[in-house]
Amino acid sequence: MWPGEAHSLKVKEILFQEKSEYQNVIVFESTTYGKVLVLDGVIQLTERDECAYQEMITHLPLCSIPNPKKVLVIGGGDGGVLREVSRHSSVEQIDICEIDGMVVDVAKRFFPKVAIGFEDPRVNLNIGDGVAFLKNVPEGTYDAIIVDSSDPIGPAQELFEKPFFESVAKALRPGGVVCTQAESIWLHMHIIEEIVSVCRQIFKGSVNYAWTTVPTYPSGVIGFMLCSTEGPAVDFKHPVNPITDSEERPLKFYNTEIHSASFCLPSFAKRVIQME
Amino acid sequence: MWPGEAHSLKVKEILFQEKSEYQNVIVFESTTYGKVLVLDGVIQLTERDECAYQEMITHLPLCSIPNPKKVLVIGGGDGGVLREVSRHSSVEQIDICEIDGMVVDVAKRFFPKVAIGFEDPRVNLNIGDGVAFLKNVPEGTYDAIIVDSSDPIGPAQELFEKPFFESVAKALRPGGVVCTQAESIWLHMHIIEEIVSVCRQIFKGSVNYAWTTVPTYPSGVIGFMLCSTEGPAVDFKHPVNPITDSEERPLKFYNTEIHSASFCLPSFAKRVIQME
């Protein structure tokens, strides 16, 4: 995925290493980024910077619509997105479909501050294929769907393809929103261009691209596609549902200003993506 | 500066390697980032992502004041900041003080698209110590000073200390602005906190922190201190001097929206920096 460059973290101790049905799963203690989860050789999260990813992928969609009630998470087996969804008191039901049960077990064992998301009683955990799960969802079920996937090579490949986005759109209510992990503007502009074009065909509300900084991801940034279905208009850049910060567990990264700022793209990316 | 992690670029060919009076200077051709300039083992610029740094450190200050005429660049021996300053037609005089003549020579030889900045007839090049140079500048000379330094270990150390900022403030006209390289919110919050506190004592106009993405810098981000002296108020977040984009040499990174967005900080940084 990233020829010609490498980012290395110093390993203090390998805590877990096993092959699941789908991928290689490694957990190690690093010297300066806390514990690190690695899937098929790619860093998925570190204790030090996971906040940026989890908070942005969750609150960008959920703060953009009033009163989200039913939320679906595809992927996200570490529980971090669930932890963030659970900050929203309007939410009544949080379904999650993760393909790899080992990720869930490993997160609960080694990343309790991330996997705490599973403790919310509104959460229903499904271990299985997200694509298959979506096919059985009645039309118009969810207010928001969050696709917290790994990269498009490996078990997550289908989550970057048109049929998947079609199922997502069907599972959303009119004016419902989806947020999917969408690679780096520095490294994968061609993948992003393709995802944007697919999304434009399918989501008749709006199609947007946002990005944030995550030091341990290649190129130090990660992007998100934010789309809405036909129905009540969603203006992602101006969040209507500000989150109430918790005193005991304050947000580390997300705030309303950074929400709006994350949709501002460098000129080279703007020219390619040509957002409305 | 960055214990416990490393970022590596694949080397195709080493093009230059010498020790100057001040530091080790290396130029290599990488496989995916073009040519790379390395000073004392730290990547200073790559052809692929230099646009983000050079455009932001230059246009953040220059687009924030009307009609900049006299600009001083401290450091910036590669010429990239000069290239960006020269886009501003109001500018009449561009002084630069770079400590290491070898950096200038190497840039002209290996990075012609960066060093093109030196060709502007408004540029006056001084090879010498920026701290000493500033002491001889008559009070109130410059509209803007840009400090394009390496990190605070090595020849640039003094550029992060109070006496230097005092000389900068003196050399600026009332309501003049300074922009200095100011490390990463992910890695060097303690250094940033200190710089902010020094700047608050010295710059009576306003003191702000902005950041941008540069994949080949540690943690993938770099920040800037943007301060103004007492006098006509400067609202850095709302640029008053939009840049006219050139058709033959369009801006790759900077635009007015990303200018404003760059001042939005993640919550963890906001809490420490506590900007006005």
Coordinates of C-alpha atoms in Angstrom, one line a residue:
Chain A
M1 CA 0.0 0.0 0.0
W2 CA 2.9 2.4 0.7
P3 CA 5.9 1.7 -1.4
G4 CA 9.2 3.4 -0.6
E5 CA 8.5 4.3 2.9
A6 CA 8.1 2.9 6.4
H7 CA 7.2 4.1 9.8
S8 CA 8.6 2.2 12.7
L9 CA 7.7 2.1 16.4
K10 CA 10.2 0.7 18.9
V11 CA 8.9 -2.6 20.4
K12 CA 9.3 -3.0 24.1
E13 CA 7.5 -6.4 24.3
I14 CA 5.3 -8.5 22.0
L15 CA 2.1 -9.2 24.0
F16 CA 0.1 -11.3 21.5
Q17 CA 0.7 -12.8 18.1
E18 CA -1.7 -15.2 16.4
K19 CA -3.3 -15.9 13.1
S20 CA -7.1 -15.5 13.1
E21 CA -9.4 -16.9 10.4
Y22 CA -8.9 -13.6 8.5
Q23 CA -5.6 -12.0 9.4
N24 CA -2.4 -11.8 11.5
V25 CA -3.1 -10.2 14.8
I26 CA -0.3 -8.7 16.8
V27 CA -0.3 -6.6 20.0
F28 CA 2.9 -5.0 21.3
E29 CA 3.9 -2.6 23.9
S30 CA 5.8 0.3 22.3
T31 CA 8.3 2.5 24.1
T32 CA 6.5 5.8 23.4
Y33 CA 3.0 5.1 21.9
G34 CA 1.6 2.7 24.5
K35 CA 0.1 -0.6 23.4
V36 CA -0.3 -1.1 19.6
L37 CA -2.7 -3.3 17.6
V38 CA -1.4 -4.5 14.3
L39 CA -3.5 -6.4 11.7
D40 CA -1.7 -8.0 8.7
G41 CA 1.4 -5.9 9.5
V42 CA -0.5 -2.6 9.4
I43 CA -0.8 -0.5 12.6
Q44 CA -4.5 -0.1 13.4
L45 CA -4.3 1.8 16.6
T46 CA -1.9 2.9 19.3
E47 CA -3.0 4.1 22.8
R48 CA -1.4 7.4 22.2
D49 CA -3.2 8.6 19.1
E50 CA -6.3 6.4 18.7
C51 CA -8.4 9.3 20.0
A52 CA -8.0 11.3 16.8
Y53 CA -9.3 8.5 14.6
Q54 CA -12.1 7.2 16.8
E55 CA -13.5 10.6 17.8
M56 CA -13.4 12.0 14.3
I57 CA -14.9 8.9 12.5
T58 CA -17.8 8.9 15.0
H59 CA -18.6 12.5 15.8
L60 CA -18.3 13.8 12.2
P61 CA -21.4 11.9 11.2
L62 CA -23.3 11.8 14.5
C63 CA -22.9 15.6 15.2
S64 CA -24.1 16.4 11.7
I65 CA -27.7 15.1 12.2
P66 CA -30.2 16.0 14.9
N67 CA -31.0 13.2 17.4
P68 CA -29.4 10.1 16.0
K69 CA -31.2 7.0 17.5
K70 CA -30.1 3.9 15.6
V71 CA -26.4 3.5 14.7
L72 CA -24.6 0.7 12.9
V73 CA -20.9 0.2 13.1
I74 CA -19.2 -2.0 10.5
G75 CA -15.8 -3.2 11.5
G76 CA -14.5 -1.3 14.6
G77 CA -13.9 -4.6 16.5
D78 CA -11.6 -2.8 18.9
G79 CA -14.6 -1.0 20.4
G80 CA -13.3 2.5 20.1
V81 CA -16.0 3.7 17.8
L82 CA -18.6 2.2 20.2
R83 CA -17.0 4.1 23.1
E84 CA -17.5 7.3 21.1
V85 CA -21.0 6.5 19.9
S86 CA -22.0 5.9 23.5
R87 CA -21.3 9.6 24.3
H88 CA -24.5 10.5 22.4
S89 CA -27.5 10.2 24.7
S90 CA -30.0 10.4 22.0
V91 CA -28.8 7.0 20.7
E92 CA -31.0 4.0 21.6
Q93 CA -29.5 1.2 19.6
I94 CA -25.9 0.5 18.6
D95 CA -25.4 -2.5 16.3
I96 CA -21.9 -3.6 15.4
C97 CA -20.8 -6.2 12.8
E98 CA -17.2 -7.1 13.0
I99 CA -15.8 -9.9 10.8
D100 CA -13.0 -11.1 13.1
G101 CA -13.9 -12.2 16.6
M102 CA -10.3 -12.3 17.6
V103 CA -10.0 -8.5 17.2
V104 CA -12.8 -8.1 19.8
D105 CA -11.2 -10.6 22.2
V106 CA -7.8 -9.0 21.9
A107 CA -9.2 -5.5 22.4
K108 CA -11.0 -6.5 25.5
R109 CA -7.9 -8.2 26.9
F110 CA -5.2 -5.6 26.0
F111 CA -7.0 -2.3 25.3
P112 CA -9.6 -1.9 28.1
K113 CA -9.9 1.9 27.6
V114 CA -10.8 1.3 24.0
A115 CA -12.9 -1.9 24.3
I116 CA -14.9 -0.2 27.1
G117 CA -17.3 0.7 24.3
F118 CA -18.7 -2.9 24.4
E119 CA -19.9 -2.3 27.9
D120 CA -22.7 0.0 26.8
P121 CA -26.0 -1.9 27.2
R122 CA -27.2 -0.3 23.9
V123 CA -24.6 -2.3 22.0
N124 CA -25.5 -5.5 20.0
L125 CA -22.4 -7.3 18.9
N126 CA -22.5 -9.4 15.7
I127 CA -19.5 -11.4 14.6
G128 CA -19.8 -11.8 10.8
D129 CA -19.4 -10.3 7.4
G130 CA -20.6 -6.7 7.2
V131 CA -21.7 -7.1 3.6
A132 CA -23.9 -10.1 4.4
F133 CA -25.2 -8.4 7.6
L134 CA -26.3 -5.3 5.6
K135 CA -28.3 -7.4 3.1
N136 CA -30.6 -8.5 5.9
V137 CA -31.2 -5.1 7.3
P138 CA -34.7 -3.8 6.6
E139 CA -34.7 -0.7 4.3
G140 CA -34.3 2.7 6.1
T141 CA -33.3 1.2 9.5
Y142 CA -30.4 3.4 10.6
D143 CA -29.8 7.1 11.2
A144 CA -26.1 6.6 10.8
I145 CA -23.7 3.9 9.6
I146 CA -20.0 4.1 10.5
V147 CA -17.6 1.9 8.5
D148 CA -14.4 1.5 10.5
S149 CA -12.5 -0.7 8.2
S150 CA -8.9 -1.6 7.5
D151 CA -7.4 -0.9 4.1
P152 CA -8.9 -2.1 0.8
I153 CA -6.4 -5.0 0.5
G154 CA -7.4 -7.9 2.7
P155 CA -10.7 -8.7 4.5
A156 CA -12.0 -5.1 4.0
Q157 CA -11.8 -5.0 0.3
E158 CA -15.5 -5.3 -0.4
L159 CA -16.2 -2.4 1.9
F160 CA -14.7 -0.1 -0.8
E161 CA -16.9 -1.3 -3.6
K162 CA -20.1 -0.1 -5.2
P163 CA -22.5 -3.0 -4.1
F164 CA -21.5 -2.3 -0.5
F165 CA -22.2 1.4 -0.7
E166 CA -25.6 0.5 -2.3
S167 CA -26.5 -1.7 0.7
V168 CA -25.4 1.1 3.0
A169 CA -27.6 3.6 1.3
K170 CA -30.6 1.2 1.5
A171 CA -30.1 0.6 5.2
L172 CA -30.2 4.3 5.9
R173 CA -33.3 6.3 6.5
P174 CA -33.9 9.3 4.2
G175 CA -31.4 11.9 5.2
G176 CA -29.4 9.3 7.1
V177 CA -25.6 9.5 7.0
V178 CA -22.6 7.3 6.5
C179 CA -18.9 7.8 7.4
T180 CA -16.3 5.5 6.0
Q181 CA -12.6 5.3 6.4
A182 CA -11.2 6.7 3.2
E183 CA -7.4 6.6 3.0
S184 CA -4.8 9.4 2.7
I185 CA -4.9 12.4 0.4
W186 CA -1.1 12.2 0.3
L187 CA -0.9 8.6 -0.8
H188 CA -4.1 7.3 -2.3
M189 CA -5.7 10.1 -4.3
H190 CA -6.6 7.6 -7.0
I191 CA -8.5 5.3 -4.6
I192 CA -10.2 8.4 -3.1
E193 CA -11.2 9.7 -6.5
E194 CA -12.8 6.3 -7.2
I195 CA -14.7 6.1 -3.9
V196 CA -15.9 9.7 -4.4
S197 CA -17.2 8.9 -7.9
V198 CA -19.0 5.7 -6.6
C199 CA -20.5 7.7 -3.7
R200 CA -21.7 10.5 -6.0
Q201 CA -23.7 7.8 -8.0
I202 CA -25.3 6.4 -4.9
F203 CA -25.8 9.1 -2.3
K204 CA -28.2 11.7 -3.5
G205 CA -28.1 13.9 -0.4
S206 CA -24.5 15.1 -0.2
V207 CA -21.0 13.7 -0.7
N208 CA -18.0 15.1 1.3
Y209 CA -14.5 14.3 2.2
A210 CA -12.9 15.2 5.5
W211 CA -9.4 14.3 6.9
T212 CA -7.6 14.3 10.2
T213 CA -4.1 13.8 11.6
V214 CA -3.1 10.3 13.0
P215 CA 0.7 10.1 13.5
T216 CA 0.9 6.3 13.3
Y217 CA -1.0 6.0 10.0
P218 CA 1.0 6.2 6.8
S219 CA 1.6 9.9 5.8
G220 CA 0.2 10.9 9.1
V221 CA -3.3 11.6 7.9
I222 CA -6.5 9.6 7.3
G223 CA -9.6 10.6 5.5
F224 CA -13.3 10.0 5.7
M225 CA -16.2 9.9 3.2
L226 CA -19.3 11.5 4.6
C227 CA -22.4 11.0 2.6
S228 CA -26.1 11.4 3.2
T229 CA -29.1 9.8 1.4
E230 CA -31.9 11.7 -0.3
G231 CA -34.2 13.3 2.3
P232 CA -33.7 16.0 4.9
A233 CA -30.6 17.9 3.9
V234 CA -27.4 17.4 5.9
D235 CA -24.8 20.1 5.9
F236 CA -21.8 18.1 7.3
K237 CA -19.6 21.2 7.5
H238 CA -21.9 22.9 10.0
P239 CA -22.7 20.4 12.8
V240 CA -26.2 20.8 14.2
N241 CA -25.8 18.3 17.1
P242 CA -22.9 19.5 19.3
I243 CA -21.7 16.9 21.7
T244 CA -21.8 17.5 25.5
D245 CA -18.3 16.9 26.8
S246 CA -18.0 14.6 29.7
E247 CA -16.1 15.7 32.8
E248 CA -14.8 12.3 33.7
R249 CA -14.0 11.2 30.2
P250 CA -13.4 14.5 28.2
L251 CA -12.9 14.4 24.5
K252 CA -9.2 14.4 23.6
F253 CA -9.4 15.4 20.0
Y254 CA -12.9 16.4 18.6
N255 CA -14.5 19.8 19.0
T256 CA -16.9 21.7 16.8
E257 CA -14.2 23.9 15.2
I258 CA -12.1 20.9 14.2
H259 CA -15.2 19.3 12.8
S260 CA -15.7 22.1 10.3
A261 CA -12.0 22.5 9.7
S262 CA -11.6 18.9 8.7
F263 CA -13.6 19.5 5.5
C264 CA -11.1 22.1 4.2
L265 CA -8.8 20.4 1.7
P266 CA -5.4 21.3 0.4
S267 CA -5.6 22.7 -3.1
F268 CA -4.1 19.6 -4.8
A269 CA -6.8 17.4 -3.2
K270 CA -9.6 19.9 -3.9
R271 CA -8.8 19.9 -7.6
V272 CA -9.1 16.1 -7.8
I273 CA -12.0 15.6 -5.6
Q274 CA -13.9 18.7 -6.8
M275 CA -16.3 18.8 -4.0
E276 CA -19.5 20.7 -4.3
Chain B
M1 CA 13.9 14.6 19.4
W2 CA 11.6 11.6 18.6
P3 CA 12.5 8.6 20.8
G4 CA 10.8 5.3 20.0
E5 CA 9.9 5.9 16.4
A6 CA 11.4 6.3 13.0
H7 CA 10.2 7.2 9.5
S8 CA 12.2 5.8 6.6
L9 CA 12.3 6.6 2.9
K10 CA 13.8 4.2 0.5
V11 CA 17.0 5.5 -1.0
K12 CA 17.5 5.2 -4.7
E13 CA 20.8 7.0 -4.8
I14 CA 22.8 9.3 -2.6
L15 CA 23.5 12.5 -4.6
F16 CA 25.4 14.6 -2.1
Q17 CA 27.0 14.1 1.3
E18 CA 29.2 16.6 3.1
K19 CA 29.8 18.2 6.4
S20 CA 29.4 22.0 6.4
E21 CA 30.6 24.3 9.1
Y22 CA 27.4 23.8 10.9
Q23 CA 25.9 20.4 10.1
N24 CA 25.8 17.2 8.0
V25 CA 24.2 17.9 4.6
I26 CA 22.8 15.0 2.6
V27 CA 20.8 14.9 -0.6
F28 CA 19.3 11.6 -1.9
E29 CA 16.9 10.5 -4.5
S30 CA 14.1 8.5 -2.9
T31 CA 12.0 6.0 -4.7
T32 CA 8.6 7.7 -4.0
Y33 CA 9.2 11.2 -2.6
G34 CA 11.5 12.6 -5.2
K35 CA 14.8 14.2 -4.0
V36 CA 15.2 14.7 -0.2
L37 CA 17.3 17.2 1.7
V38 CA 18.6 15.9 5.1
L39 CA 20.4 18.1 7.7
D40 CA 22.0 16.4 10.7
G41 CA 20.0 13.3 10.0
V42 CA 16.6 15.0 9.9
I43 CA 14.5 15.3 6.7
Q44 CA 14.1 19.0 5.9
L45 CA 12.2 18.7 2.6
T46 CA 11.2 16.2 0.0
E47 CA 10.0 17.3 -3.5
R48 CA 6.7 15.5 -3.0
D49 CA 5.5 17.3 0.2
E50 CA 7.6 20.5 0.5
C51 CA 4.6 22.5 -0.8
A52 CA 2.6 22.1 2.4
Y53 CA 5.3 23.5 4.6
Q54 CA 6.6 26.3 2.3
E55 CA 3.2 27.5 1.3
M56 CA 1.7 27.5 4.8
I57 CA 4.7 29.1 6.6
T58 CA 4.7 31.9 4.1
H59 CA 1.1 32.7 3.2
L60 CA -0.3 32.3 6.8
P61 CA 1.6 35.5 7.8
L62 CA 1.6 37.3 4.4
C63 CA -2.1 36.8 3.7
S64 CA -3.0 38.1 7.2
I65 CA -1.9 41.7 6.7
P66 CA -2.7 44.1 4.0
N67 CA 0.0 45.0 1.5
P68 CA 3.2 43.5 2.9
K69 CA 6.2 45.4 1.5
K70 CA 9.3 44.4 3.4
V71 CA 9.8 40.7 4.4
L72 CA 12.6 39.0 6.2
V73 CA 13.3 35.3 6.1
I74 CA 15.5 33.7 8.7
G75 CA 16.8 30.3 7.7
G76 CA 15.0 29.0 4.7
G77 CA 18.3 28.5 2.8
D78 CA 16.6 26.1 0.3
G79 CA 14.8 29.1 -1.2
G80 CA 11.3 27.6 -0.9
V81 CA 9.9 30.3 1.3
L82 CA 11.4 33.0 -1.0
R83 CA 9.6 31.3 -3.9
E84 CA 6.3 31.6 -2.0
V85 CA 7.0 35.2 -0.8
S86 CA 7.6 36.2 -4.4
R87 CA 4.0 35.4 -5.3
H88 CA 3.0 38.5 -3.4
S89 CA 3.1 41.5 -5.8
S90 CA 2.9 44.1 -3.0
V91 CA 6.3 42.9 -1.6
E92 CA 9.2 45.3 -2.6
Q93 CA 12.1 43.8 -0.5
I94 CA 12.8 40.3 0.5
D95 CA 15.8 39.9 2.8
I96 CA 17.0 36.4 3.8
C97 CA 19.6 35.4 6.4
E98 CA 20.7 31.8 6.3
I99 CA 23.5 30.6 8.5
D100 CA 24.7 27.8 6.2
G101 CA 25.9 28.7 2.7
M102 CA 26.2 25.0 1.8
V103 CA 22.4 24.7 2.1
V104 CA 21.9 27.4 -0.4
D105 CA 24.4 25.9 -2.8
V106 CA 23.0 22.4 -2.5
A107 CA 19.4 23.7 -3.0
K108 CA 20.4 25.5 -6.2
R109 CA 22.2 22.4 -7.5
F110 CA 19.7 19.7 -6.6
F111 CA 16.3 21.4 -6.0
P112 CA 15.9 24.0 -8.8
K113 CA 12.1 24.1 -8.4
V114 CA 12.6 25.1 -4.7
A115 CA 15.7 27.3 -5.1
I116 CA 14.0 29.3 -7.9
G117 CA 13.0 31.6 -5.1
F118 CA 16.5 33.1 -5.2
E119 CA 16.0 34.3 -8.7
D120 CA 13.5 37.0 -7.7
P121 CA 15.3 40.4 -8.1
R122 CA 13.7 41.6 -4.8
V123 CA 15.8 39.0 -2.9
N124 CA 18.9 40.0 -0.9
L125 CA 20.8 37.0 0.4
N126 CA 22.9 37.2 3.6
I127 CA 24.9 34.2 4.7
G128 CA 25.3 34.6 8.5
D129 CA 23.8 34.2 11.9
G130 CA 20.1 35.3 12.0
V131 CA 20.4 36.4 15.6
A132 CA 23.3 38.7 14.8
F133 CA 21.6 40.0 11.7
L134 CA 18.5 41.0 13.6
K135 CA 20.5 43.0 16.1
N136 CA 21.6 45.4 13.3
V137 CA 18.1 45.8 11.8
P138 CA 16.7 49.3 12.5
E139 CA 13.6 49.2 14.7
G140 CA 10.3 48.7 12.9
T141 CA 11.8 47.7 9.5
Y142 CA 9.7 44.7 8.5
D143 CA 6.1 44.0 7.8
A144 CA 6.6 40.3 8.2
I145 CA 9.4 38.0 9.5
I146 CA 9.3 34.3 8.6
V147 CA 11.6 32.0 10.7
D148 CA 12.1 28.8 8.7
S149 CA 14.4 27.0 11.1
S150 CA 15.4 23.5 11.8
D151 CA 14.6 22.0 15.2
P152 CA 15.8 23.5 18.5
I153 CA 18.8 21.1 18.8
G154 CA 21.7 22.2 16.6
P155 CA 22.4 25.5 14.9
A156 CA 18.8 26.7 15.2
Q157 CA 18.7 26.4 19.1
E158 CA 18.8 30.2 19.7
L159 CA 15.8 30.7 17.4
F160 CA 13.5 29.2 20.0
E161 CA 14.7 31.5 22.8
K162 CA 13.4 34.7 24.4
P163 CA 16.2 37.1 23.3
F164 CA 15.6 36.1 19.7
F165 CA 11.9 36.7 19.9
E166 CA 12.6 40.1 21.4
S167 CA 14.8 41.1 18.4
V168 CA 12.1 39.9 16.1
A169 CA 9.5 42.1 17.8
K170 CA 11.8 45.1 17.6
A171 CA 12.5 44.6 13.9
L172 CA 8.8 44.5 13.1
R173 CA 6.7 47.6 12.4
P174 CA 3.7 48.1 14.7
G175 CA 1.1 45.5 13.7
G176 CA 3.8 43.5 11.9
V177 CA 3.7 39.8 12.0
V178 CA 6.1 36.8 12.6
C179 CA 5.6 33.2 11.7
T180 CA 8.0 30.6 13.1
Q181 CA 8.3 26.9 12.7
A182 CA 6.9 25.5 16.0
E183 CA 7.1 21.7 16.2
S184 CA 4.4 19.1 16.5
I185 CA 1.4 19.1 18.7
W186 CA 1.7 15.3 18.9
L187 CA 5.3 15.1 20.0
H188 CA 6.5 18.4 21.5
M189 CA 3.6 19.9 23.5
H190 CA 6.1 21.0 26.2
I191 CA 8.3 22.9 23.8
I192 CA 5.2 24.5 22.2
E193 CA 3.8 25.5 25.6
E194 CA 7.1 27.2 26.4
I195 CA 7.3 29.1 23.1
V196 CA 3.7 30.2 23.5
S197 CA 4.4 31.6 27.0
V198 CA 7.5 33.4 25.8
C199 CA 5.6 34.9 22.8
R200 CA 2.8 36.0 25.1
Q201 CA 5.3 38.1 27.1
I202 CA 6.7 39.7 24.0
F203 CA 4.1 40.1 21.3
K204 CA 1.4 42.4 22.5
G205 CA -0.8 42.2 19.4
S206 CA -1.8 38.6 19.2
V207 CA -0.4 35.1 19.7
N208 CA -1.7 32.1 17.8
Y209 CA -0.8 28.5 16.9
A210 CA -1.6 26.9 13.6
W211 CA -0.6 23.5 12.1
T212 CA -0.5 21.6 8.9
T213 CA 0.2 18.1 7.6
V214 CA 3.7 17.3 6.2
P215 CA 4.0 13.5 5.8
T216 CA 7.8 13.3 6.0
Y217 CA 8.0 15.3 9.3
P218 CA 7.8 13.3 12.5
S219 CA 4.2 12.6 13.5
G220 CA 3.1 13.9 10.1
V221 CA 2.3 17.4 11.3
I222 CA 4.2 20.7 11.9
G223 CA 3.1 23.8 13.7
F224 CA 3.7 27.5 13.4
M225 CA 3.6 30.4 15.9
L226 CA 1.9 33.4 14.4
C227 CA 2.2 36.6 16.4
S228 CA 1.8 40.3 15.8
T229 CA 3.2 43.3 17.6
E230 CA 1.2 46.1 19.2
G231 CA -0.4 48.3 16.6
P232 CA -3.1 47.7 13.9
A233 CA -4.9 44.5 15.0
V234 CA -4.2 41.4 13.0
D235 CA -6.8 38.6 13.0
F236 CA -4.8 35.7 11.7
K237 CA -7.8 33.4 11.4
H238 CA -9.5 35.6 8.8
P239 CA -7.0 36.5 6.1
V240 CA -7.4 40.0 4.6
N241 CA -5.0 39.6 1.8
P242 CA -6.1 36.7 -0.4
I243 CA -3.4 35.5 -2.8
T244 CA -4.0 35.5 -6.5
D245 CA -3.3 32.1 -7.8
S246 CA -0.9 31.8 -10.7
E247 CA -1.9 29.9 -13.8
E248 CA 1.6 28.7 -14.7
R249 CA 2.6 27.9 -11.1
P250 CA -0.6 27.2 -9.2
L251 CA -0.6 26.8 -5.4
K252 CA -0.4 23.1 -4.5
F253 CA -1.6 23.3 -0.9
Y254 CA -2.6 26.7 0.4
N255 CA -6.0 28.2 0.0
T256 CA -8.1 30.6 2.1
E257 CA -10.2 27.9 3.7
I258 CA -7.2 25.9 4.8
H259 CA -5.6 29.1 6.2
S260 CA -8.5 29.5 8.6
A261 CA -8.8 25.8 9.3
S262 CA -5.2 25.5 10.3
F263 CA -5.9 27.5 13.5
C264 CA -8.4 24.9 14.8
L265 CA -6.7 22.7 17.3
P266 CA -7.5 19.3 18.7
S267 CA -8.9 19.5 22.2
F268 CA -5.8 18.1 23.9
A269 CA -3.7 20.9 22.3
K270 CA -6.3 23.6 22.9
R271 CA -6.3 22.8 26.6
V272 CA -2.5 23.3 26.9
I273 CA -2.1 26.2 24.6
Q274 CA -5.3 28.0 25.8
M275 CA -5.4 30.4 22.9
E276 CA -7.5 33.5 23.1

